């Protein structure tokens, strides 16, 4: 079965510290992986996708097919990074035209 | 270009009442989705549509109905609201299958 697992419901780090939000997936095939972010009082929005291989707001994520992971990383956290982060997966086998979301991780950056 | 617009933003219902949530997108997207967001459970797909006149069930469709009479609109209906349907509802759209989704601001619905 297709599944996205975000093991941490809450992650709290100090400003300037490195951040890693974990995401593991289960999928039979080659999925597309995404990270979505929801800042306070804002709509959910795409942060990055693995095929773009780009860094957005200092965040990067590498798809590790061997470990079936797509962890989100940032070397130095900033207070404005505090938000809810969702890892998501889509692919031809993900039950017809939909993206599967993880349960989300709330990132809190302490000053 | 407003993107995805959801109305209403807030609503309180009594058990057994019915209501319709409206989602409108102005990006000419084929695909539209309704999710509910609950604490600790992330986003769960209720229903989705791959084009005008089509709808399909998602992960948690029970108690909801949808319609896509026009390409730009996707309606979510609650026939007889139950307290378990208290949630934040998000609509999203995408241009193609597997493409990133664009989300609305959400509708906070409370069922008493």
PDB file of C-alpha atoms in Angstrom:
ATOM      1  CA  UNK A   1       0.000   0.000   0.000  1.00  0.00           C
ATOM      2  CA  UNK A   2       1.104   3.527  -0.685  1.00  0.00           C
ATOM      3  CA  UNK A   3       1.898   5.422   2.450  1.00  0.00           C
ATOM      4  CA  UNK A   4       3.754   8.488   3.657  1.00  0.00           C
ATOM      5  CA  UNK A   5       5.074   8.501   7.207  1.00  0.00           C
ATOM      6  CA  UNK A   6       6.234  11.532   9.118  1.00  0.00           C
ATOM      7  CA  UNK A   7       7.327  10.136  12.469  1.00  0.00           C
ATOM      8  CA  UNK A   8       7.562  13.447  14.307  1.00  0.00           C
ATOM      9  CA  UNK A   9       4.394  15.359  15.132  1.00  0.00           C
ATOM     10  CA  UNK A  10       6.385  18.206  16.612  1.00  0.00           C
ATOM     11  CA  UNK A  11       9.965  19.285  16.132  1.00  0.00           C
ATOM     12  CA  UNK A  12      11.386  22.143  18.154  1.00  0.00           C
ATOM     13  CA  UNK A  13      14.846  23.574  17.478  1.00  0.00           C
ATOM     14  CA  UNK A  14      16.703  26.743  18.320  1.00  0.00           C
ATOM     15  CA  UNK A  15      17.234  29.479  15.789  1.00  0.00           C
ATOM     16  CA  UNK A  16      20.444  28.856  13.880  1.00  0.00           C
ATOM     17  CA  UNK A  17      20.420  25.114  14.529  1.00  0.00           C
ATOM     18  CA  UNK A  18      20.128  22.571  11.716  1.00  0.00           C
ATOM     19  CA  UNK A  19      16.705  21.183  10.907  1.00  0.00           C
ATOM     20  CA  UNK A  20      15.747  17.809   9.516  1.00  0.00           C
ATOM     21  CA  UNK A  21      12.122  16.801   9.069  1.00  0.00           C
ATOM     22  CA  UNK A  22      11.812  13.124   8.366  1.00  0.00           C
ATOM     23  CA  UNK A  23       9.658  11.565   5.692  1.00  0.00           C
ATOM     24  CA  UNK A  24       9.535   7.909   4.703  1.00  0.00           C
ATOM     25  CA  UNK A  25       7.337   6.452   2.036  1.00  0.00           C
ATOM     26  CA  UNK A  26       6.021   3.160   0.801  1.00  0.00           C
ATOM     27  CA  UNK A  27       5.382   2.913  -2.910  1.00  0.00           C
ATOM     28  CA  UNK A  28       5.770   0.299  -5.607  1.00  0.00           C
ATOM     29  CA  UNK A  29       7.351   2.233  -8.416  1.00  0.00           C
ATOM     30  CA  UNK A  30       8.946   5.616  -8.977  1.00  0.00           C
ATOM     31  CA  UNK A  31       7.016   8.245  -7.069  1.00  0.00           C
ATOM     32  CA  UNK A  32       7.118  11.988  -7.163  1.00  0.00           C
ATOM     33  CA  UNK A  33       7.775  13.445  -3.745  1.00  0.00           C
ATOM     34  CA  UNK A  34       6.779  16.874  -2.496  1.00  0.00           C
ATOM     35  CA  UNK A  35       7.052  18.980   0.600  1.00  0.00           C
ATOM     36  CA  UNK A  36       4.159  21.324   1.348  1.00  0.00           C
ATOM     37  CA  UNK A  37       4.211  24.009   4.046  1.00  0.00           C
ATOM     38  CA  UNK A  38       1.446  25.800   5.895  1.00  0.00           C
ATOM     39  CA  UNK A  39       2.461  28.965   7.729  1.00  0.00           C
ATOM     40  CA  UNK A  40       0.218  30.362  10.421  1.00  0.00           C
ATOM     41  CA  UNK A  41      -2.995  31.755   8.946  1.00  0.00           C
ATOM     42  CA  UNK A  42      -1.886  30.966   5.395  1.00  0.00           C
ATOM     43  CA  UNK A  43      -2.943  28.373   2.910  1.00  0.00           C
ATOM     44  CA  UNK A  44      -1.048  25.200   2.277  1.00  0.00           C
ATOM     45  CA  UNK A  45       1.534  25.742  -0.444  1.00  0.00           C
ATOM     46  CA  UNK A  46       4.144  23.762  -2.279  1.00  0.00           C
ATOM     47  CA  UNK A  47       7.633  24.174  -0.829  1.00  0.00           C
ATOM     48  CA  UNK A  48       9.615  21.941  -3.133  1.00  0.00           C
ATOM     49  CA  UNK A  49       9.473  18.798  -5.225  1.00  0.00           C
ATOM     50  CA  UNK A  50      12.218  16.288  -5.717  1.00  0.00           C
ATOM     51  CA  UNK A  51      12.407  16.483  -9.490  1.00  0.00           C
ATOM     52  CA  UNK A  52      13.249  20.183  -9.290  1.00  0.00           C
ATOM     53  CA  UNK A  53      16.358  19.538  -7.232  1.00  0.00           C
ATOM     54  CA  UNK A  54      16.264  23.105  -6.025  1.00  0.00           C
ATOM     55  CA  UNK A  55      16.666  24.869  -2.725  1.00  0.00           C
ATOM     56  CA  UNK A  56      13.693  26.898  -1.558  1.00  0.00           C
ATOM     57  CA  UNK A  57      14.058  29.223   1.424  1.00  0.00           C
ATOM     58  CA  UNK A  58      17.252  27.361   2.262  1.00  0.00           C
ATOM     59  CA  UNK A  59      15.487  23.982   2.393  1.00  0.00           C
ATOM     60  CA  UNK A  60      16.591  20.974   0.385  1.00  0.00           C
ATOM     61  CA  UNK A  61      15.313  17.430   0.178  1.00  0.00           C
ATOM     62  CA  UNK A  62      16.974  14.442  -1.430  1.00  0.00           C
ATOM     63  CA  UNK A  63      15.101  11.404  -2.551  1.00  0.00           C
ATOM     64  CA  UNK A  64      16.789   8.270  -1.232  1.00  0.00           C
ATOM     65  CA  UNK A  65      15.240   5.351  -3.021  1.00  0.00           C
ATOM     66  CA  UNK A  66      17.255   2.809  -1.088  1.00  0.00           C
ATOM     67  CA  UNK A  67      15.932   4.053   2.237  1.00  0.00           C
ATOM     68  CA  UNK A  68      12.598   5.227   0.723  1.00  0.00           C
ATOM     69  CA  UNK A  69      13.064   8.579   2.379  1.00  0.00           C
ATOM     70  CA  UNK A  70      12.661  12.210   1.413  1.00  0.00           C
ATOM     71  CA  UNK A  71      13.860  14.137   4.439  1.00  0.00           C
ATOM     72  CA  UNK A  72      13.665  17.937   4.440  1.00  0.00           C
ATOM     73  CA  UNK A  73      16.781  19.730   5.635  1.00  0.00           C
ATOM     74  CA  UNK A  74      17.961  23.219   6.374  1.00  0.00           C
ATOM     75  CA  UNK A  75      21.402  23.983   7.823  1.00  0.00           C
ATOM     76  CA  UNK A  76      20.399  27.034   9.867  1.00  0.00           C
ATOM     77  CA  UNK A  77      16.824  27.410  11.079  1.00  0.00           C
ATOM     78  CA  UNK A  78      15.126  30.805  11.114  1.00  0.00           C
ATOM     79  CA  UNK A  79      12.133  31.885  13.174  1.00  0.00           C
ATOM     80  CA  UNK A  80      10.036  32.356  10.050  1.00  0.00           C
ATOM     81  CA  UNK A  81      10.436  28.642   9.303  1.00  0.00           C
ATOM     82  CA  UNK A  82       7.961  27.844  12.069  1.00  0.00           C
ATOM     83  CA  UNK A  83       5.072  26.141  10.287  1.00  0.00           C
ATOM     84  CA  UNK A  84       3.344  22.870   9.591  1.00  0.00           C
ATOM     85  CA  UNK A  85       5.158  20.735   7.032  1.00  0.00           C
ATOM     86  CA  UNK A  86       3.605  17.937   5.025  1.00  0.00           C
ATOM     87  CA  UNK A  87       5.440  15.380   2.969  1.00  0.00           C
ATOM     88  CA  UNK A  88       3.434  14.078   0.019  1.00  0.00           C
ATOM     89  CA  UNK A  89       3.734  11.438  -2.658  1.00  0.00           C
ATOM     90  CA  UNK A  90       2.139  10.999  -6.034  1.00  0.00           C
ATOM     91  CA  UNK A  91       2.595   8.551  -8.835  1.00  0.00           C
ATOM     92  CA  UNK A  92       0.788   6.473 -11.407  1.00  0.00           C
ATOM     93  CA  UNK A  93      -0.021   3.825  -8.825  1.00  0.00           C
ATOM     94  CA  UNK A  94      -1.261   6.112  -6.066  1.00  0.00           C
ATOM     95  CA  UNK A  95      -4.922   5.226  -6.451  1.00  0.00           C
ATOM     96  CA  UNK A  96      -5.831   7.295  -9.475  1.00  0.00           C
ATOM     97  CA  UNK A  97      -4.849  10.903  -9.649  1.00  0.00           C
ATOM     98  CA  UNK A  98      -4.226  11.902  -6.120  1.00  0.00           C
ATOM     99  CA  UNK A  99      -1.458  12.848  -3.811  1.00  0.00           C
ATOM    100  CA  UNK A 100      -0.979  11.012  -0.542  1.00  0.00           C
ATOM    101  CA  UNK A 101      -0.074  13.251   2.371  1.00  0.00           C
ATOM    102  CA  UNK A 102       1.736  12.410   5.556  1.00  0.00           C
ATOM    103  CA  UNK A 103       0.264  13.405   8.882  1.00  0.00           C
ATOM    104  CA  UNK A 104       2.475  16.475   9.104  1.00  0.00           C
ATOM    105  CA  UNK A 105       5.212  17.792  11.382  1.00  0.00           C
ATOM    106  CA  UNK A 106       4.870  21.042  13.228  1.00  0.00           C
ATOM    107  CA  UNK A 107       8.217  22.822  13.244  1.00  0.00           C
ATOM    108  CA  UNK A 108       8.758  25.333  16.007  1.00  0.00           C
ATOM    109  CA  UNK A 109      11.859  27.533  15.956  1.00  0.00           C
ATOM    110  CA  UNK A 110      12.819  28.923  19.330  1.00  0.00           C
ATOM    111  CA  UNK A 111      14.610  32.291  19.470  1.00  0.00           C
TER     112      UNK A 111
ATOM    113  CA  UNK B   1      -5.950  35.730 -10.524  1.00  0.00           C
ATOM    114  CA  UNK B   2      -7.389  34.554  -7.212  1.00  0.00           C
ATOM    115  CA  UNK B   3      -6.246  30.941  -7.497  1.00  0.00           C
ATOM    116  CA  UNK B   4      -8.459  28.698  -5.394  1.00  0.00           C
ATOM    117  CA  UNK B   5     -11.264  30.342  -3.449  1.00  0.00           C
ATOM    118  CA  UNK B   6     -13.344  28.616  -0.811  1.00  0.00           C
ATOM    119  CA  UNK B   7     -16.612  29.836   0.659  1.00  0.00           C
ATOM    120  CA  UNK B   8     -17.593  30.114   3.411  1.00  0.00           C
ATOM    121  CA  UNK B   9     -14.514  30.481   5.630  1.00  0.00           C
ATOM    122  CA  UNK B  10     -16.325  29.525   8.831  1.00  0.00           C
ATOM    123  CA  UNK B  11     -19.584  27.807   9.606  1.00  0.00           C
ATOM    124  CA  UNK B  12     -21.299  26.338  12.636  1.00  0.00           C
ATOM    125  CA  UNK B  13     -23.997  23.743  12.063  1.00  0.00           C
ATOM    126  CA  UNK B  14     -26.293  21.722  14.226  1.00  0.00           C
ATOM    127  CA  UNK B  15     -26.314  17.952  13.924  1.00  0.00           C
ATOM    128  CA  UNK B  16     -28.548  16.891  11.073  1.00  0.00           C
ATOM    129  CA  UNK B  17     -28.335  20.120   9.123  1.00  0.00           C
ATOM    130  CA  UNK B  18     -27.101  20.154   5.561  1.00  0.00           C
ATOM    131  CA  UNK B  19     -24.806  22.542   3.795  1.00  0.00           C
ATOM    132  CA  UNK B  20     -22.629  22.976   0.724  1.00  0.00           C
ATOM    133  CA  UNK B  21     -19.055  24.186   0.582  1.00  0.00           C
ATOM    134  CA  UNK B  22     -18.028  25.896  -2.610  1.00  0.00           C
ATOM    135  CA  UNK B  23     -14.624  25.779  -4.237  1.00  0.00           C
ATOM    136  CA  UNK B  24     -13.791  27.891  -7.261  1.00  0.00           C
ATOM    137  CA  UNK B  25     -10.566  28.015  -9.243  1.00  0.00           C
ATOM    138  CA  UNK B  26      -9.615  30.384 -12.029  1.00  0.00           C
ATOM    139  CA  UNK B  27      -6.555  28.551 -13.320  1.00  0.00           C
ATOM    140  CA  UNK B  28      -8.381  26.298 -15.787  1.00  0.00           C
ATOM    141  CA  UNK B  29      -7.261  23.233 -13.841  1.00  0.00           C
ATOM    142  CA  UNK B  30      -8.736  19.886 -14.714  1.00  0.00           C
ATOM    143  CA  UNK B  31      -8.232  18.231 -11.356  1.00  0.00           C
ATOM    144  CA  UNK B  32      -9.916  19.320  -8.151  1.00  0.00           C
ATOM    145  CA  UNK B  33      -9.863  17.814  -4.681  1.00  0.00           C
ATOM    146  CA  UNK B  34     -11.558  18.098  -1.313  1.00  0.00           C
ATOM    147  CA  UNK B  35      -9.583  17.251   1.831  1.00  0.00           C
ATOM    148  CA  UNK B  36     -10.273  17.380   5.506  1.00  0.00           C
ATOM    149  CA  UNK B  37      -7.550  18.254   7.970  1.00  0.00           C
ATOM    150  CA  UNK B  38      -7.722  16.885  11.485  1.00  0.00           C
ATOM    151  CA  UNK B  39      -5.126  17.100  14.268  1.00  0.00           C
ATOM    152  CA  UNK B  40      -2.613  14.272  14.078  1.00  0.00           C
ATOM    153  CA  UNK B  41      -4.090  12.912  10.879  1.00  0.00           C
ATOM    154  CA  UNK B  42      -2.875  15.333   8.294  1.00  0.00           C
ATOM    155  CA  UNK B  43      -4.840  15.771   5.111  1.00  0.00           C
ATOM    156  CA  UNK B  44      -7.243  13.079   4.029  1.00  0.00           C
ATOM    157  CA  UNK B  45      -8.845  13.054   0.625  1.00  0.00           C
ATOM    158  CA  UNK B  46     -12.637  13.053   0.648  1.00  0.00           C
ATOM    159  CA  UNK B  47     -13.508  13.204  -3.047  1.00  0.00           C
ATOM    160  CA  UNK B  48     -11.818  14.389  -6.190  1.00  0.00           C
ATOM    161  CA  UNK B  49     -12.586  15.176  -9.783  1.00  0.00           C
ATOM    162  CA  UNK B  50     -10.511  14.664 -12.900  1.00  0.00           C
ATOM    163  CA  UNK B  51     -12.627  16.915 -15.055  1.00  0.00           C
ATOM    164  CA  UNK B  52     -15.976  18.590 -15.544  1.00  0.00           C
ATOM    165  CA  UNK B  53     -18.820  16.200 -14.898  1.00  0.00           C
ATOM    166  CA  UNK B  54     -16.653  13.593 -13.153  1.00  0.00           C
ATOM    167  CA  UNK B  55     -16.207  12.778  -9.487  1.00  0.00           C
ATOM    168  CA  UNK B  56     -14.535   9.963  -7.588  1.00  0.00           C
ATOM    169  CA  UNK B  57     -14.251   8.808  -3.999  1.00  0.00           C
ATOM    170  CA  UNK B  58     -11.148   9.410  -1.982  1.00  0.00           C
ATOM    171  CA  UNK B  59     -10.036   7.988   1.321  1.00  0.00           C
ATOM    172  CA  UNK B  60     -12.913   9.211   3.527  1.00  0.00           C
ATOM    173  CA  UNK B  61     -15.991   9.797   1.329  1.00  0.00           C
ATOM    174  CA  UNK B  62     -18.763   8.667   3.686  1.00  0.00           C
ATOM    175  CA  UNK B  63     -21.225  11.370   4.647  1.00  0.00           C
ATOM    176  CA  UNK B  64     -20.186  13.665   1.800  1.00  0.00           C
ATOM    177  CA  UNK B  65     -21.266  14.218  -1.771  1.00  0.00           C
ATOM    178  CA  UNK B  66     -19.678  16.303  -4.493  1.00  0.00           C
ATOM    179  CA  UNK B  67     -20.528  17.773  -7.851  1.00  0.00           C
ATOM    180  CA  UNK B  68     -18.472  19.258 -10.679  1.00  0.00           C
ATOM    181  CA  UNK B  69     -21.031  20.749 -13.034  1.00  0.00           C
ATOM    182  CA  UNK B  70     -18.632  23.425 -14.190  1.00  0.00           C
ATOM    183  CA  UNK B  71     -14.916  23.034 -14.661  1.00  0.00           C
ATOM    184  CA  UNK B  72     -14.089  25.889 -12.333  1.00  0.00           C
ATOM    185  CA  UNK B  73     -16.317  24.814  -9.445  1.00  0.00           C
ATOM    186  CA  UNK B  74     -16.227  21.813  -7.138  1.00  0.00           C
ATOM    187  CA  UNK B  75     -18.954  21.591  -4.513  1.00  0.00           C
ATOM    188  CA  UNK B  76     -18.801  19.536  -1.333  1.00  0.00           C
ATOM    189  CA  UNK B  77     -22.103  18.686   0.305  1.00  0.00           C
ATOM    190  CA  UNK B  78     -22.935  17.423   3.769  1.00  0.00           C
ATOM    191  CA  UNK B  79     -26.402  15.899   3.653  1.00  0.00           C
ATOM    192  CA  UNK B  80     -26.851  15.394   7.385  1.00  0.00           C
ATOM    193  CA  UNK B  81     -24.024  16.887   9.398  1.00  0.00           C
ATOM    194  CA  UNK B  82     -22.519  14.911  12.277  1.00  0.00           C
ATOM    195  CA  UNK B  83     -20.115  16.058  15.018  1.00  0.00           C
ATOM    196  CA  UNK B  84     -17.450  13.750  13.521  1.00  0.00           C
ATOM    197  CA  UNK B  85     -17.428  16.020  10.503  1.00  0.00           C
ATOM    198  CA  UNK B  86     -16.097  18.921  12.537  1.00  0.00           C
ATOM    199  CA  UNK B  87     -12.881  19.722  10.723  1.00  0.00           C
ATOM    200  CA  UNK B  88     -11.048  22.132   8.480  1.00  0.00           C
ATOM    201  CA  UNK B  89     -11.850  21.492   4.844  1.00  0.00           C
ATOM    202  CA  UNK B  90      -9.425  22.302   2.073  1.00  0.00           C
ATOM    203  CA  UNK B  91     -10.038  22.436  -1.614  1.00  0.00           C
ATOM    204  CA  UNK B  92      -7.195  22.071  -4.091  1.00  0.00           C
ATOM    205  CA  UNK B  93      -6.689  21.963  -7.814  1.00  0.00           C
ATOM    206  CA  UNK B  94      -3.987  20.898 -10.205  1.00  0.00           C
ATOM    207  CA  UNK B  95      -3.382  21.257 -13.916  1.00  0.00           C
ATOM    208  CA  UNK B  96      -2.543  17.665 -14.556  1.00  0.00           C
ATOM    209  CA  UNK B  97      -2.317  14.386 -12.770  1.00  0.00           C
ATOM    210  CA  UNK B  98       0.772  14.232 -10.583  1.00  0.00           C
ATOM    211  CA  UNK B  99       1.325  17.986 -10.729  1.00  0.00           C
ATOM    212  CA  UNK B 100       1.562  20.105  -7.552  1.00  0.00           C
ATOM    213  CA  UNK B 101      -1.734  21.110  -6.075  1.00  0.00           C
ATOM    214  CA  UNK B 102      -2.875  24.656  -5.355  1.00  0.00           C
ATOM    215  CA  UNK B 103      -4.863  25.029  -2.165  1.00  0.00           C
ATOM    216  CA  UNK B 104      -7.592  27.318  -0.932  1.00  0.00           C
ATOM    217  CA  UNK B 105      -7.592  29.006   2.471  1.00  0.00           C
ATOM    218  CA  UNK B 106      -9.773  26.367   4.042  1.00  0.00           C
ATOM    219  CA  UNK B 107     -13.221  26.274   5.631  1.00  0.00           C
ATOM    220  CA  UNK B 108     -13.489  25.728   9.358  1.00  0.00           C
ATOM    221  CA  UNK B 109     -16.653  23.764  10.029  1.00  0.00           C
ATOM    222  CA  UNK B 110     -18.032  22.997  13.482  1.00  0.00           C
ATOM    223  CA  UNK B 111     -20.920  20.618  14.018  1.00  0.00           C
ATOM    224  CA  UNK B 112     -22.654  20.911  17.371  1.00  0.00           C
TER     225      UNK B 112
END
